[in-house]
N, CA, C and O atoms as a Tripos MOL2 file, in Angstrom:
@<TRIPOS>MOLECULE
protein
  292   291    73     0     0
PROTEIN
NO_CHARGES

@<TRIPOS>ATOM
      1 N         125.8850  124.6450  166.6320 N.3       1 MET1
      2 CA        124.6860  124.2760  166.7970 C.3       1 MET1
      3 C         124.3480  124.2450  168.4030 C.2       1 MET1
      4 O         125.2010  123.8740  169.2090 O.2       1 MET1
      5 N         123.2430  124.5990  168.7400 N.am      2 PRO2
      6 CA        122.8850  124.3860  170.1260 C.3       2 PRO2
      7 C         123.0580  123.0700  170.6660 C.2       2 PRO2
      8 O         122.8860  122.0940  169.9360 O.2       2 PRO2
      9 N         123.4180  122.9270  172.0120 N.am      3 ASP3
     10 CA        123.3800  121.4540  172.6020 C.3       3 ASP3
     11 C         122.2040  120.7270  172.2280 C.2       3 ASP3
     12 O         122.3520  119.7140  171.5450 O.2       3 ASP3
     13 N         120.8820  121.1480  172.6270 N.am      4 GLU4
     14 CA        119.8180  120.3990  172.5930 C.3       4 GLU4
     15 C         119.6060  119.6660  171.1320 C.2       4 GLU4
     16 O         119.1910  118.5120  171.0180 O.2       4 GLU4
     17 N         119.9590  120.5250  170.0390 N.am      5 GLU5
     18 CA        119.7620  120.1060  168.6470 C.3       5 GLU5
     19 C         120.9420  119.1280  168.4500 C.2       5 GLU5
     20 O         120.7380  118.1850  167.6860 O.2       5 GLU5
     21 N         122.0460  119.2270  168.9910 N.am      6 CYS6
     22 CA        123.2100  118.3440  168.8240 C.3       6 CYS6
     23 C         122.7700  117.1230  169.3260 C.2       6 CYS6
     24 O         123.0050  116.1160  168.6590 O.2       6 CYS6
     25 N         122.1590  117.0290  170.4100 N.am      7 ALA7
     26 CA        121.6030  115.5990  171.0000 C.3       7 ALA7
     27 C         120.7110  114.9290  170.0310 C.2       7 ALA7
     28 O         120.9550  113.7470  169.7870 O.2       7 ALA7
     29 N         119.6760  115.5260  169.4180 N.am      8 TYR8
     30 CA        118.8080  114.9950  168.4740 C.3       8 TYR8
     31 C         119.6230  114.4990  167.3840 C.2       8 TYR8
     32 O         119.5320  113.2850  167.2030 O.2       8 TYR8
     33 N         120.3730  115.1210  166.6380 N.am      9 PHE9
     34 CA        121.1720  114.5740  165.6100 C.3       9 PHE9
     35 C         122.2200  113.6200  165.9160 C.2       9 PHE9
     36 O         122.5300  112.7010  165.1580 O.2       9 PHE9
     37 N         122.8140  113.8730  167.1480 N.am     10 GLU10
     38 CA        123.5850  112.7240  167.5040 C.3      10 GLU10
     39 C         122.9000  111.2030  167.7280 C.2      10 GLU10
     40 O         123.4730  110.1420  167.4790 O.2      10 GLU10
     41 N         121.6730  111.3370  168.2040 N.am     11 ALA11
     42 CA        120.8380  110.1460  168.3990 C.3      11 ALA11
     43 C         120.5100  109.6040  166.9510 C.2      11 ALA11
     44 O         120.4200  108.3910  166.7580 O.2      11 ALA11
     45 N         120.3550  110.4090  166.0630 N.am     12 GLU12
     46 CA        119.9440  109.9960  164.6110 C.3      12 GLU12
     47 C         121.1810  109.6880  163.6990 C.2      12 GLU12
     48 O         121.1070  109.1210  162.6090 O.2      12 GLU12
     49 N         122.2500  110.1060  164.2540 N.am     13 SER13
     50 CA        123.3970  109.8100  163.3390 C.3      13 SER13
     51 C         123.7150  108.5290  162.8320 C.2      13 SER13
     52 O         124.2720  108.3770  161.7450 O.2      13 SER13
     53 N         123.3410  107.4870  163.6710 N.am     14 SER14
     54 CA        123.7650  105.8780  163.4970 C.3      14 SER14
     55 C         122.8380  105.5230  162.1940 C.2      14 SER14
     56 O         123.1440  104.7030  161.3280 O.2      14 SER14
     57 N         121.7110  106.2630  162.2320 N.am     15 PHE15
     58 CA        120.7870  105.9190  160.8470 C.3      15 PHE15
     59 C         121.2860  106.4780  159.6580 C.2      15 PHE15
     60 O         121.3810  105.6930  158.7140 O.2      15 PHE15
     61 N         121.6350  107.6680  159.4690 N.am     16 VAL16
     62 CA        121.9680  108.3630  158.3170 C.3      16 VAL16
     63 C         123.4400  108.7470  158.0560 C.2      16 VAL16
     64 O         123.7440  109.2060  156.9550 O.2      16 VAL16
     65 N         124.3740  108.5790  159.0330 N.am     17 SER17
     66 CA        125.6560  109.1140  158.7790 C.3      17 SER17
     67 C         126.3040  108.0960  157.7950 C.2      17 SER17
     68 O         126.1110  106.8820  157.8590 O.2      17 SER17
     69 N         127.1110  108.7340  156.8550 N.am     18 TYR18
     70 CA        127.9310  108.1410  155.7970 C.3      18 TYR18
     71 C         129.4260  107.9120  156.1280 C.2      18 TYR18
     72 O         130.2850  107.5180  155.3400 O.2      18 TYR18
     73 N         129.5780  108.2200  157.3960 N.am     19 GLY19
     74 CA        131.1100  107.9920  157.5910 C.3      19 GLY19
     75 C         131.5830  109.3660  158.3690 C.2      19 GLY19
     76 O         131.0200  110.4490  158.2110 O.2      19 GLY19
     77 N         132.6930  109.1450  159.2220 N.am     20 TRP20
     78 CA        133.3490  110.0710  160.0450 C.3      20 TRP20
     79 C         132.4880  111.1360  160.7450 C.2      20 TRP20
     80 O         132.8000  112.3080  160.9560 O.2      20 TRP20
     81 N         131.1600  110.4010  161.1180 N.am     21 GLY21
     82 CA        130.1960  111.1640  161.6880 C.3      21 GLY21
     83 C         129.3950  112.1180  161.0620 C.2      21 GLY21
     84 O         128.5380  112.7680  161.6600 O.2      21 GLY21
     85 N         129.7040  112.2420  159.6140 N.am     22 MET22
     86 CA        129.0710  113.2830  158.8330 C.3      22 MET22
     87 C         127.5200  113.1150  158.8760 C.2      22 MET22
     88 O         127.1680  111.9480  158.7080 O.2      22 MET22
     89 N         126.5230  114.0070  159.0610 N.am     23 ILE23
     90 CA        125.2050  113.7850  158.8290 C.3      23 ILE23
     91 C         124.7300  114.5690  157.5940 C.2      23 ILE23
     92 O         124.9310  115.7740  157.4430 O.2      23 ILE23
     93 N         124.0580  113.7440  156.6940 N.am     24 PRO24
     94 CA        123.3940  114.7100  155.7340 C.3      24 PRO24
     95 C         122.0880  115.2780  155.8790 C.2      24 PRO24
     96 O         121.1080  114.6360  156.2550 O.2      24 PRO24
     97 N         122.0900  116.5770  155.5530 N.am     25 VAL25
     98 CA        120.8920  117.5610  155.9740 C.3      25 VAL25
     99 C         120.5150  118.1570  154.7080 C.2      25 VAL25
    100 O         121.3190  118.3320  153.7930 O.2      25 VAL25
    101 N         119.2530  118.4760  154.6570 N.am     26 VAL26
    102 CA        118.7350  119.7670  153.7870 C.3      26 VAL26
    103 C         118.6180  120.9960  154.6170 C.2      26 VAL26
    104 O         117.7210  121.1140  155.4520 O.2      26 VAL26
    105 N         119.5520  121.9540  154.3860 N.am     27 ALA27
    106 CA        119.4270  123.2450  155.2550 C.3      27 ALA27
    107 C         118.7470  124.3250  154.5960 C.2      27 ALA27
    108 O         118.7730  124.4330  153.3700 O.2      27 ALA27
    109 N         118.0710  125.2200  155.4280 N.am     28 GLU28
    110 CA        117.3540  126.4030  154.9000 C.3      28 GLU28
    111 C         117.5220  127.3980  155.9430 C.2      28 GLU28
    112 O         117.3010  127.3030  157.1510 O.2      28 GLU28
    113 N         118.0100  128.4950  155.1630 N.am     29 ILE29
    114 CA        118.1480  129.9560  155.6690 C.3      29 ILE29
    115 C         117.2990  130.8500  155.0670 C.2      29 ILE29
    116 O         117.6230  131.1190  153.9110 O.2      29 ILE29
    117 N         116.0880  131.5230  155.5780 N.am     30 GLY30
    118 CA        115.3930  132.5130  154.6360 C.3      30 GLY30
    119 C         114.5640  131.6370  153.5920 C.2      30 GLY30
    120 O         113.9020  130.6430  153.8920 O.2      30 GLY30
    121 N         114.7070  132.1530  152.3740 N.am     31 GLY31
    122 CA        114.3860  131.3970  151.0430 C.3      31 GLY31
    123 C         115.3010  130.4750  150.3730 C.2      31 GLY31
    124 O         114.9700  129.8770  149.3490 O.2      31 GLY31
    125 N         116.4190  130.3510  150.9150 N.am     32 THR32
    126 CA        117.4220  129.4690  150.2650 C.3      32 THR32
    127 C         117.6660  128.1680  150.9680 C.2      32 THR32
    128 O         118.0260  128.0730  152.1410 O.2      32 THR32
    129 N         117.4310  127.1480  150.1250 N.am     33 ALA33
    130 CA        117.6430  125.8280  150.8880 C.3      33 ALA33
    131 C         118.8040  125.0240  150.0070 C.2      33 ALA33
    132 O         119.0010  125.3100  148.8260 O.2      33 ALA33
    133 N         119.4550  124.1220  150.6140 N.am     34 TRP34
    134 CA        120.6000  123.4880  150.0690 C.3      34 TRP34
    135 C         121.0310  122.1430  150.8130 C.2      34 TRP34
    136 O         120.8320  121.9560  152.0130 O.2      34 TRP34
    137 N         121.6330  121.2440  149.9700 N.am     35 ASP35
    138 CA        121.8200  119.8420  150.5390 C.3      35 ASP35
    139 C         123.3720  120.1740  150.8100 C.2      35 ASP35
    140 O         124.1370  120.7780  150.0580 O.2      35 ASP35
    141 N         123.6710  119.5580  152.2300 N.am     36 THR36
    142 CA        124.9210  119.6390  152.7790 C.3      36 THR36
    143 C         125.1070  118.6240  153.6840 C.2      36 THR36
    144 O         124.3490  117.6550  153.6360 O.2      36 THR36
    145 N         126.0330  118.6810  154.5470 N.am     37 SER37
    146 CA        126.2850  117.5880  155.6110 C.3      37 SER37
    147 C         126.8240  118.5100  156.8950 C.2      37 SER37
    148 O         127.4890  119.5250  156.6880 O.2      37 SER37
    149 N         126.5430  118.1480  157.9850 N.am     38 MET38
    150 CA        127.1750  118.6540  159.1910 C.3      38 MET38
    151 C         128.1590  117.8070  159.5700 C.2      38 MET38
    152 O         128.1030  116.6250  159.2320 O.2      38 MET38
    153 N         129.2280  118.3120  160.3490 N.am     39 PHE39
    154 CA        130.0000  117.3680  160.6340 C.3      39 PHE39
    155 C         130.5380  117.8440  162.2790 C.2      39 PHE39
    156 O         130.5310  118.9860  162.7380 O.2      39 PHE39
    157 N         130.9770  116.6070  162.9440 N.am     40 PRO40
    158 CA        131.0930  116.6710  164.3930 C.3      40 PRO40
    159 C         132.3950  117.4370  164.6300 C.2      40 PRO40
    160 O         133.2890  117.4100  163.7850 O.2      40 PRO40
    161 N         132.5080  118.1100  165.7600 N.am     41 LYS41
    162 CA        133.5370  119.0900  166.2700 C.3      41 LYS41
    163 C         133.3990  119.3300  167.5770 C.2      41 LYS41
    164 O         132.3950  119.9320  167.9570 O.2      41 LYS41
    165 N         134.3080  118.9360  168.4320 N.am     42 ASP42
    166 CA        134.1370  119.0990  169.8550 C.3      42 ASP42
    167 C         132.9660  118.8000  170.7240 C.2      42 ASP42
    168 O         132.6290  119.4730  171.6980 O.2      42 ASP42
    169 N         132.4130  117.7910  170.3080 N.am     43 GLY43
    170 CA        131.2440  117.3040  170.9450 C.3      43 GLY43
    171 C         129.8480  117.9410  170.1910 C.2      43 GLY43
    172 O         128.7220  117.5360  170.4790 O.2      43 GLY43
    173 N         130.0760  118.8550  169.3190 N.am     44 ARG44
    174 CA        128.7500  119.4140  168.8670 C.3      44 ARG44
    175 C         128.8530  119.2830  167.1200 C.2      44 ARG44
    176 O         129.6560  118.5390  166.5580 O.2      44 ARG44
    177 N         128.0640  119.9910  166.5550 N.am     45 TYR45
    178 CA        128.0550  119.7940  165.0650 C.3      45 TYR45
    179 C         128.1810  121.1120  164.2950 C.2      45 TYR45
    180 O         127.4730  122.0430  164.6790 O.2      45 TYR45
    181 N         128.9440  121.2870  163.3260 N.am     46 LEU46
    182 CA        128.9500  122.4220  162.5830 C.3      46 LEU46
    183 C         128.3320  122.2500  161.3950 C.2      46 LEU46
    184 O         128.3190  121.1580  160.8280 O.2      46 LEU46
    185 N         127.7340  123.3850  160.8890 N.am     47 LEU47
    186 CA        127.0690  123.3400  159.4660 C.3      47 LEU47
    187 C         127.5820  124.4210  158.4580 C.2      47 LEU47
    188 O         127.3260  125.6160  158.5990 O.2      47 LEU47
    189 N         128.2710  123.9480  157.5060 N.am     48 PRO48
    190 CA        128.9080  124.7500  156.4450 C.3      48 PRO48
    191 C         127.6560  125.4440  155.8450 C.2      48 PRO48
    192 O         126.5400  124.9650  155.6410 O.2      48 PRO48
    193 N         128.1670  126.8060  155.5930 N.am     49 VAL49
    194 CA        127.0920  127.5550  154.7790 C.3      49 VAL49
    195 C         127.7910  128.1870  153.6350 C.2      49 VAL49
    196 O         128.6960  129.0010  153.8180 O.2      49 VAL49
    197 N         127.3540  127.7990  152.3640 N.am     50 LYS50
    198 CA        128.0820  128.2050  151.1060 C.3      50 LYS50
    199 C         128.0640  129.6630  150.8400 C.2      50 LYS50
    200 O         127.1060  130.4180  151.0080 O.2      50 LYS50
    201 N         129.0070  129.9020  150.4920 N.am     51 ALA51
    202 CA        129.0380  131.6450  150.0540 C.3      51 ALA51
    203 C         127.7060  132.0050  149.1700 C.2      51 ALA51
    204 O         127.1430  133.0840  149.3560 O.2      51 ALA51
    205 N         127.2800  131.1800  148.3170 N.am     52 SER52
    206 CA        126.2350  131.5310  147.6920 C.3      52 SER52
    207 C         125.0340  131.6940  148.4860 C.2      52 SER52
    208 O         124.1950  132.5360  148.1660 O.2      52 SER52
    209 N         124.9050  131.0040  149.4210 N.am     53 VAL53
    210 CA        123.6840  131.2360  150.6390 C.3      53 VAL53
    211 C         123.9530  132.3670  151.1930 C.2      53 VAL53
    212 O         123.1030  133.2570  151.2240 O.2      53 VAL53
    213 N         125.3080  132.5370  151.7760 N.am     54 ARG54
    214 CA        125.4630  133.6810  152.3900 C.3      54 ARG54
    215 C         125.1750  135.2500  151.7820 C.2      54 ARG54
    216 O         124.8520  136.2440  152.4320 O.2      54 ARG54
    217 N         125.4130  135.1290  150.2500 N.am     55 ARG55
    218 CA        125.2150  136.2460  149.4300 C.3      55 ARG55
    219 C         123.6030  136.3520  149.3010 C.2      55 ARG55
    220 O         123.0350  137.4290  149.4830 O.2      55 ARG55
    221 N         122.9790  135.2900  149.0110 N.am     56 ALA56
    222 CA        121.6130  135.0980  148.6960 C.3      56 ALA56
    223 C         120.6930  135.6870  149.9450 C.2      56 ALA56
    224 O         119.6010  136.2350  149.7950 O.2      56 ALA56
    225 N         121.2550  135.4960  151.0000 N.am     57 GLU57
    226 CA        120.3980  135.9480  152.1610 C.3      57 GLU57
    227 C         121.0940  137.1070  152.8780 C.2      57 GLU57
    228 O         120.6650  137.4650  153.9750 O.2      57 GLU57
    229 N         122.1050  137.6890  152.3370 N.am     58 ASP58
    230 CA        122.7590  139.0110  152.8130 C.3      58 ASP58
    231 C         123.3780  138.8550  154.2740 C.2      58 ASP58
    232 O         123.2770  139.6550  155.2040 O.2      58 ASP58
    233 N         124.0460  137.6230  154.2510 N.am     59 LEU59
    234 CA        124.7220  137.4260  155.6940 C.3      59 LEU59
    235 C         126.1320  137.6990  155.7540 C.2      59 LEU59
    236 O         126.8610  137.3050  154.8430 O.2      59 LEU59
    237 N         126.6370  138.4020  156.8400 N.am     60 ASP60
    238 CA        127.8910  138.8200  157.1110 C.3      60 ASP60
    239 C         128.5800  138.1600  158.2190 C.2      60 ASP60
    240 O         127.8630  137.6610  159.0850 O.2      60 ASP60
    241 N         129.9190  138.0680  158.3470 N.am     61 ASP61
    242 CA        130.5240  137.2380  159.3870 C.3      61 ASP61
    243 C         129.8110  137.8540  160.5830 C.2      61 ASP61
    244 O         129.4010  139.0150  160.5490 O.2      61 ASP61
    245 N         129.6720  137.0690  161.6280 N.am     62 GLY62
    246 CA        129.1170  137.2240  162.9460 C.3      62 GLY62
    247 C         127.5300  137.2060  162.9870 C.2      62 GLY62
    248 O         126.9170  137.1930  164.0550 O.2      62 GLY62
    249 N         126.9090  137.2050  161.7420 N.am     63 ASP63
    250 CA        125.3620  137.0170  161.8230 C.3      63 ASP63
    251 C         125.0270  135.6560  162.5100 C.2      63 ASP63
    252 O         125.7470  134.6640  162.4020 O.2      63 ASP63
    253 N         123.9600  135.6960  163.1700 N.am     64 VAL64
    254 CA        123.5280  134.3680  163.7100 C.3      64 VAL64
    255 C         122.1050  134.1710  163.1560 C.2      64 VAL64
    256 O         121.1000  134.5180  163.7760 O.2      64 VAL64
    257 N         122.0910  133.5000  161.7540 N.am     65 PRO65
    258 CA        120.8440  133.1610  161.0940 C.3      65 PRO65
    259 C         119.8090  132.0660  161.7660 C.2      65 PRO65
    260 O         120.3170  131.1960  162.4740 O.2      65 PRO65
    261 N         118.6940  132.0700  161.6170 N.am     66 THR66
    262 CA        117.7830  130.8020  161.9090 C.3      66 THR66
    263 C         117.9470  130.0010  161.0140 C.2      66 THR66
    264 O         117.8110  130.4080  159.8600 O.2      66 THR66
    265 N         118.2580  128.7360  161.2370 N.am     67 VAL67
    266 CA        118.5030  127.5360  160.2370 C.3      67 VAL67
    267 C         117.4960  126.7720  160.3090 C.2      67 VAL67
    268 O         117.0720  126.6070  161.4520 O.2      67 VAL67
    269 N         116.8320  126.1190  159.2930 N.am     68 ARG68
    270 CA        115.9480  124.8580  159.5370 C.3      68 ARG68
    271 C         116.7380  123.6910  158.9670 C.2      68 ARG68
    272 O         117.4180  123.8740  157.9580 O.2      68 ARG68
    273 N         116.6920  122.6320  159.4930 N.am     69 LEU69
    274 CA        117.3330  121.2740  159.0320 C.3      69 LEU69
    275 C         116.4430  120.2480  159.1430 C.2      69 LEU69
    276 O         115.7050  120.0210  160.1020 O.2      69 LEU69
    277 N         116.5740  119.4300  157.7780 N.am     70 ARG70
    278 CA        115.9330  118.0790  157.8530 C.3      70 ARG70
    279 C         116.9410  117.0460  157.2240 C.2      70 ARG70
    280 O         117.5560  117.1660  156.1650 O.2      70 ARG70
    281 N         116.9670  115.9930  158.1300 N.am     71 LEU71
    282 CA        117.7000  114.9330  157.7820 C.3      71 LEU71
    283 C         117.3760  114.4270  156.3910 C.2      71 LEU71
    284 O         116.2240  114.2870  155.9810 O.2      71 LEU71
    285 N         118.6480  114.1190  155.5790 N.am     72 ARG72
    286 CA        118.6140  113.4650  154.2870 C.3      72 ARG72
    287 C         118.7560  111.8290  154.6530 C.2      72 ARG72
    288 O         119.4780  111.3980  155.5520 O.2      72 ARG72
    289 N         118.0170  111.1080  153.8730 N.am     73 THR73
    290 CA        118.2570  109.5970  154.0640 C.3      73 THR73
    291 C         118.6980  109.1480  152.6730 C.2      73 THR73
    292 O         118.9770  107.9670  152.4650 O.2      73 THR73
@<TRIPOS>BOND
     1     1     2 1
     2     2     3 1
     3     3     4 2
     4     3     5 am
     5     5     6 1
     6     6     7 1
     7     7     8 2
     8     7     9 am
     9     9    10 1
    10    10    11 1
    11    11    12 2
    12    11    13 am
    13    13    14 1
    14    14    15 1
    15    15    16 2
    16    15    17 am
    17    17    18 1
    18    18    19 1
    19    19    20 2
    20    19    21 am
    21    21    22 1
    22    22    23 1
    23    23    24 2
    24    23    25 am
    25    25    26 1
    26    26    27 1
    27    27    28 2
    28    27    29 am
    29    29    30 1
    30    30    31 1
    31    31    32 2
    32    31    33 am
    33    33    34 1
    34    34    35 1
    35    35    36 2
    36    35    37 am
    37    37    38 1
    38    38    39 1
    39    39    40 2
    40    39    41 am
    41    41    42 1
    42    42    43 1
    43    43    44 2
    44    43    45 am
    45    45    46 1
    46    46    47 1
    47    47    48 2
    48    47    49 am
    49    49    50 1
    50    50    51 1
    51    51    52 2
    52    51    53 am
    53    53    54 1
    54    54    55 1
    55    55    56 2
    56    55    57 am
    57    57    58 1
    58    58    59 1
    59    59    60 2
    60    59    61 am
    61    61    62 1
    62    62    63 1
    63    63    64 2
    64    63    65 am
    65    65    66 1
    66    66    67 1
    67    67    68 2
    68    67    69 am
    69    69    70 1
    70    70    71 1
    71    71    72 2
    72    71    73 am
    73    73    74 1
    74    74    75 1
    75    75    76 2
    76    75    77 am
    77    77    78 1
    78    78    79 1
    79    79    80 2
    80    79    81 am
    81    81    82 1
    82    82    83 1
    83    83    84 2
    84    83    85 am
    85    85    86 1
    86    86    87 1
    87    87    88 2
    88    87    89 am
    89    89    90 1
    90    90    91 1
    91    91    92 2
    92    91    93 am
    93    93    94 1
    94    94    95 1
    95    95    96 2
    96    95    97 am
    97    97    98 1
    98    98    99 1
    99    99   100 2
   100    99   101 am
   101   101   102 1
   102   102   103 1
   103   103   104 2
   104   103   105 am
   105   105   106 1
   106   106   107 1
   107   107   108 2
   108   107   109 am
   109   109   110 1
   110   110   111 1
   111   111   112 2
   112   111   113 am
   113   113   114 1
   114   114   115 1
   115   115   116 2
   116   115   117 am
   117   117   118 1
   118   118   119 1
   119   119   120 2
   120   119   121 am
   121   121   122 1
   122   122   123 1
   123   123   124 2
   124   123   125 am
   125   125   126 1
   126   126   127 1
   127   127   128 2
   128   127   129 am
   129   129   130 1
   130   130   131 1
   131   131   132 2
   132   131   133 am
   133   133   134 1
   134   134   135 1
   135   135   136 2
   136   135   137 am
   137   137   138 1
   138   138   139 1
   139   139   140 2
   140   139   141 am
   141   141   142 1
   142   142   143 1
   143   143   144 2
   144   143   145 am
   145   145   146 1
   146   146   147 1
   147   147   148 2
   148   147   149 am
   149   149   150 1
   150   150   151 1
   151   151   152 2
   152   151   153 am
   153   153   154 1
   154   154   155 1
   155   155   156 2
   156   155   157 am
   157   157   158 1
   158   158   159 1
   159   159   160 2
   160   159   161 am
   161   161   162 1
   162   162   163 1
   163   163   164 2
   164   163   165 am
   165   165   166 1
   166   166   167 1
   167   167   168 2
   168   167   169 am
   169   169   170 1
   170   170   171 1
   171   171   172 2
   172   171   173 am
   173   173   174 1
   174   174   175 1
   175   175   176 2
   176   175   177 am
   177   177   178 1
   178   178   179 1
   179   179   180 2
   180   179   181 am
   181   181   182 1
   182   182   183 1
   183   183   184 2
   184   183   185 am
   185   185   186 1
   186   186   187 1
   187   187   188 2
   188   187   189 am
   189   189   190 1
   190   190   191 1
   191   191   192 2
   192   191   193 am
   193   193   194 1
   194   194   195 1
   195   195   196 2
   196   195   197 am
   197   197   198 1
   198   198   199 1
   199   199   200 2
   200   199   201 am
   201   201   202 1
   202   202   203 1
   203   203   204 2
   204   203   205 am
   205   205   206 1
   206   206   207 1
   207   207   208 2
   208   207   209 am
   209   209   210 1
   210   210   211 1
   211   211   212 2
   212   211   213 am
   213   213   214 1
   214   214   215 1
   215   215   216 2
   216   215   217 am
   217   217   218 1
   218   218   219 1
   219   219   220 2
   220   219   221 am
   221   221   222 1
   222   222   223 1
   223   223   224 2
   224   223   225 am
   225   225   226 1
   226   226   227 1
   227   227   228 2
   228   227   229 am
   229   229   230 1
   230   230   231 1
   231   231   232 2
   232   231   233 am
   233   233   234 1
   234   234   235 1
   235   235   236 2
   236   235   237 am
   237   237   238 1
   238   238   239 1
   239   239   240 2
   240   239   241 am
   241   241   242 1
   242   242   243 1
   243   243   244 2
   244   243   245 am
   245   245   246 1
   246   246   247 1
   247   247   248 2
   248   247   249 am
   249   249   250 1
   250   250   251 1
   251   251   252 2
   252   251   253 am
   253   253   254 1
   254   254   255 1
   255   255   256 2
   256   255   257 am
   257   257   258 1
   258   258   259 1
   259   259   260 2
   260   259   261 am
   261   261   262 1
   262   262   263 1
   263   263   264 2
   264   263   265 am
   265   265   266 1
   266   266   267 1
   267   267   268 2
   268   267   269 am
   269   269   270 1
   270   270   271 1
   271   271   272 2
   272   271   273 am
   273   273   274 1
   274   274   275 1
   275   275   276 2
   276   275   277 am
   277   277   278 1
   278   278   279 1
   279   279   280 2
   280   279   281 am
   281   281   282 1
   282   282   283 1
   283   283   284 2
   284   283   285 am
   285   285   286 1
   286   286   287 1
   287   287   288 2
   288   287   289 am
   289   289   290 1
   290   290   291 1
   291   291   292 2
@<TRIPOS>SUBSTRUCTURE
     1 MET1         2 RESIDUE 1 A MET
     2 PRO2         6 RESIDUE 1 A PRO
     3 ASP3        10 RESIDUE 1 A ASP
     4 GLU4        14 RESIDUE 1 A GLU
     5 GLU5        18 RESIDUE 1 A GLU
     6 CYS6        22 RESIDUE 1 A CYS
     7 ALA7        26 RESIDUE 1 A ALA
     8 TYR8        30 RESIDUE 1 A TYR
     9 PHE9        34 RESIDUE 1 A PHE
    10 GLU10       38 RESIDUE 1 A GLU
    11 ALA11       42 RESIDUE 1 A ALA
    12 GLU12       46 RESIDUE 1 A GLU
    13 SER13       50 RESIDUE 1 A SER
    14 SER14       54 RESIDUE 1 A SER
    15 PHE15       58 RESIDUE 1 A PHE
    16 VAL16       62 RESIDUE 1 A VAL
    17 SER17       66 RESIDUE 1 A SER
    18 TYR18       70 RESIDUE 1 A TYR
    19 GLY19       74 RESIDUE 1 A GLY
    20 TRP20       78 RESIDUE 1 A TRP
    21 GLY21       82 RESIDUE 1 A GLY
    22 MET22       86 RESIDUE 1 A MET
    23 ILE23       90 RESIDUE 1 A ILE
    24 PRO24       94 RESIDUE 1 A PRO
    25 VAL25       98 RESIDUE 1 A VAL
    26 VAL26      102 RESIDUE 1 A VAL
    27 ALA27      106 RESIDUE 1 A ALA
    28 GLU28      110 RESIDUE 1 A GLU
    29 ILE29      114 RESIDUE 1 A ILE
    30 GLY30      118 RESIDUE 1 A GLY
    31 GLY31      122 RESIDUE 1 A GLY
    32 THR32      126 RESIDUE 1 A THR
    33 ALA33      130 RESIDUE 1 A ALA
    34 TRP34      134 RESIDUE 1 A TRP
    35 ASP35      138 RESIDUE 1 A ASP
    36 THR36      142 RESIDUE 1 A THR
    37 SER37      146 RESIDUE 1 A SER
    38 MET38      150 RESIDUE 1 A MET
    39 PHE39      154 RESIDUE 1 A PHE
    40 PRO40      158 RESIDUE 1 A PRO
    41 LYS41      162 RESIDUE 1 A LYS
    42 ASP42      166 RESIDUE 1 A ASP
    43 GLY43      170 RESIDUE 1 A GLY
    44 ARG44      174 RESIDUE 1 A ARG
    45 TYR45      178 RESIDUE 1 A TYR
    46 LEU46      182 RESIDUE 1 A LEU
    47 LEU47      186 RESIDUE 1 A LEU
    48 PRO48      190 RESIDUE 1 A PRO
    49 VAL49      194 RESIDUE 1 A VAL
    50 LYS50      198 RESIDUE 1 A LYS
    51 ALA51      202 RESIDUE 1 A ALA
    52 SER52      206 RESIDUE 1 A SER
    53 VAL53      210 RESIDUE 1 A VAL
    54 ARG54      214 RESIDUE 1 A ARG
    55 ARG55      218 RESIDUE 1 A ARG
    56 ALA56      222 RESIDUE 1 A ALA
    57 GLU57      226 RESIDUE 1 A GLU
    58 ASP58      230 RESIDUE 1 A ASP
    59 LEU59      234 RESIDUE 1 A LEU
    60 ASP60      238 RESIDUE 1 A ASP
    61 ASP61      242 RESIDUE 1 A ASP
    62 GLY62      246 RESIDUE 1 A GLY
    63 ASP63      250 RESIDUE 1 A ASP
    64 VAL64      254 RESIDUE 1 A VAL
    65 PRO65      258 RESIDUE 1 A PRO
    66 THR66      262 RESIDUE 1 A THR
    67 VAL67      266 RESIDUE 1 A VAL
    68 ARG68      270 RESIDUE 1 A ARG
    69 LEU69      274 RESIDUE 1 A LEU
    70 ARG70      278 RESIDUE 1 A ARG
    71 LEU71      282 RESIDUE 1 A LEU
    72 ARG72      286 RESIDUE 1 A ARG
    73 THR73      290 RESIDUE 1 A THR
């Protein structure tokens, strides 16, 4: 995740995190949305993308999709 977006989620994490710095979100790529959590790593956040989402959106290794994120509370 880019630094600017990481800063936003870092600022909001104390309100929504459920432990270990995990931040619950609704993620959306193309027409596929799913509940997941971002996790901190090396000063940034990683977003896991399920295999079913990668298949539905025809994503391959190395693709850089546009992702929409909403905090889950």
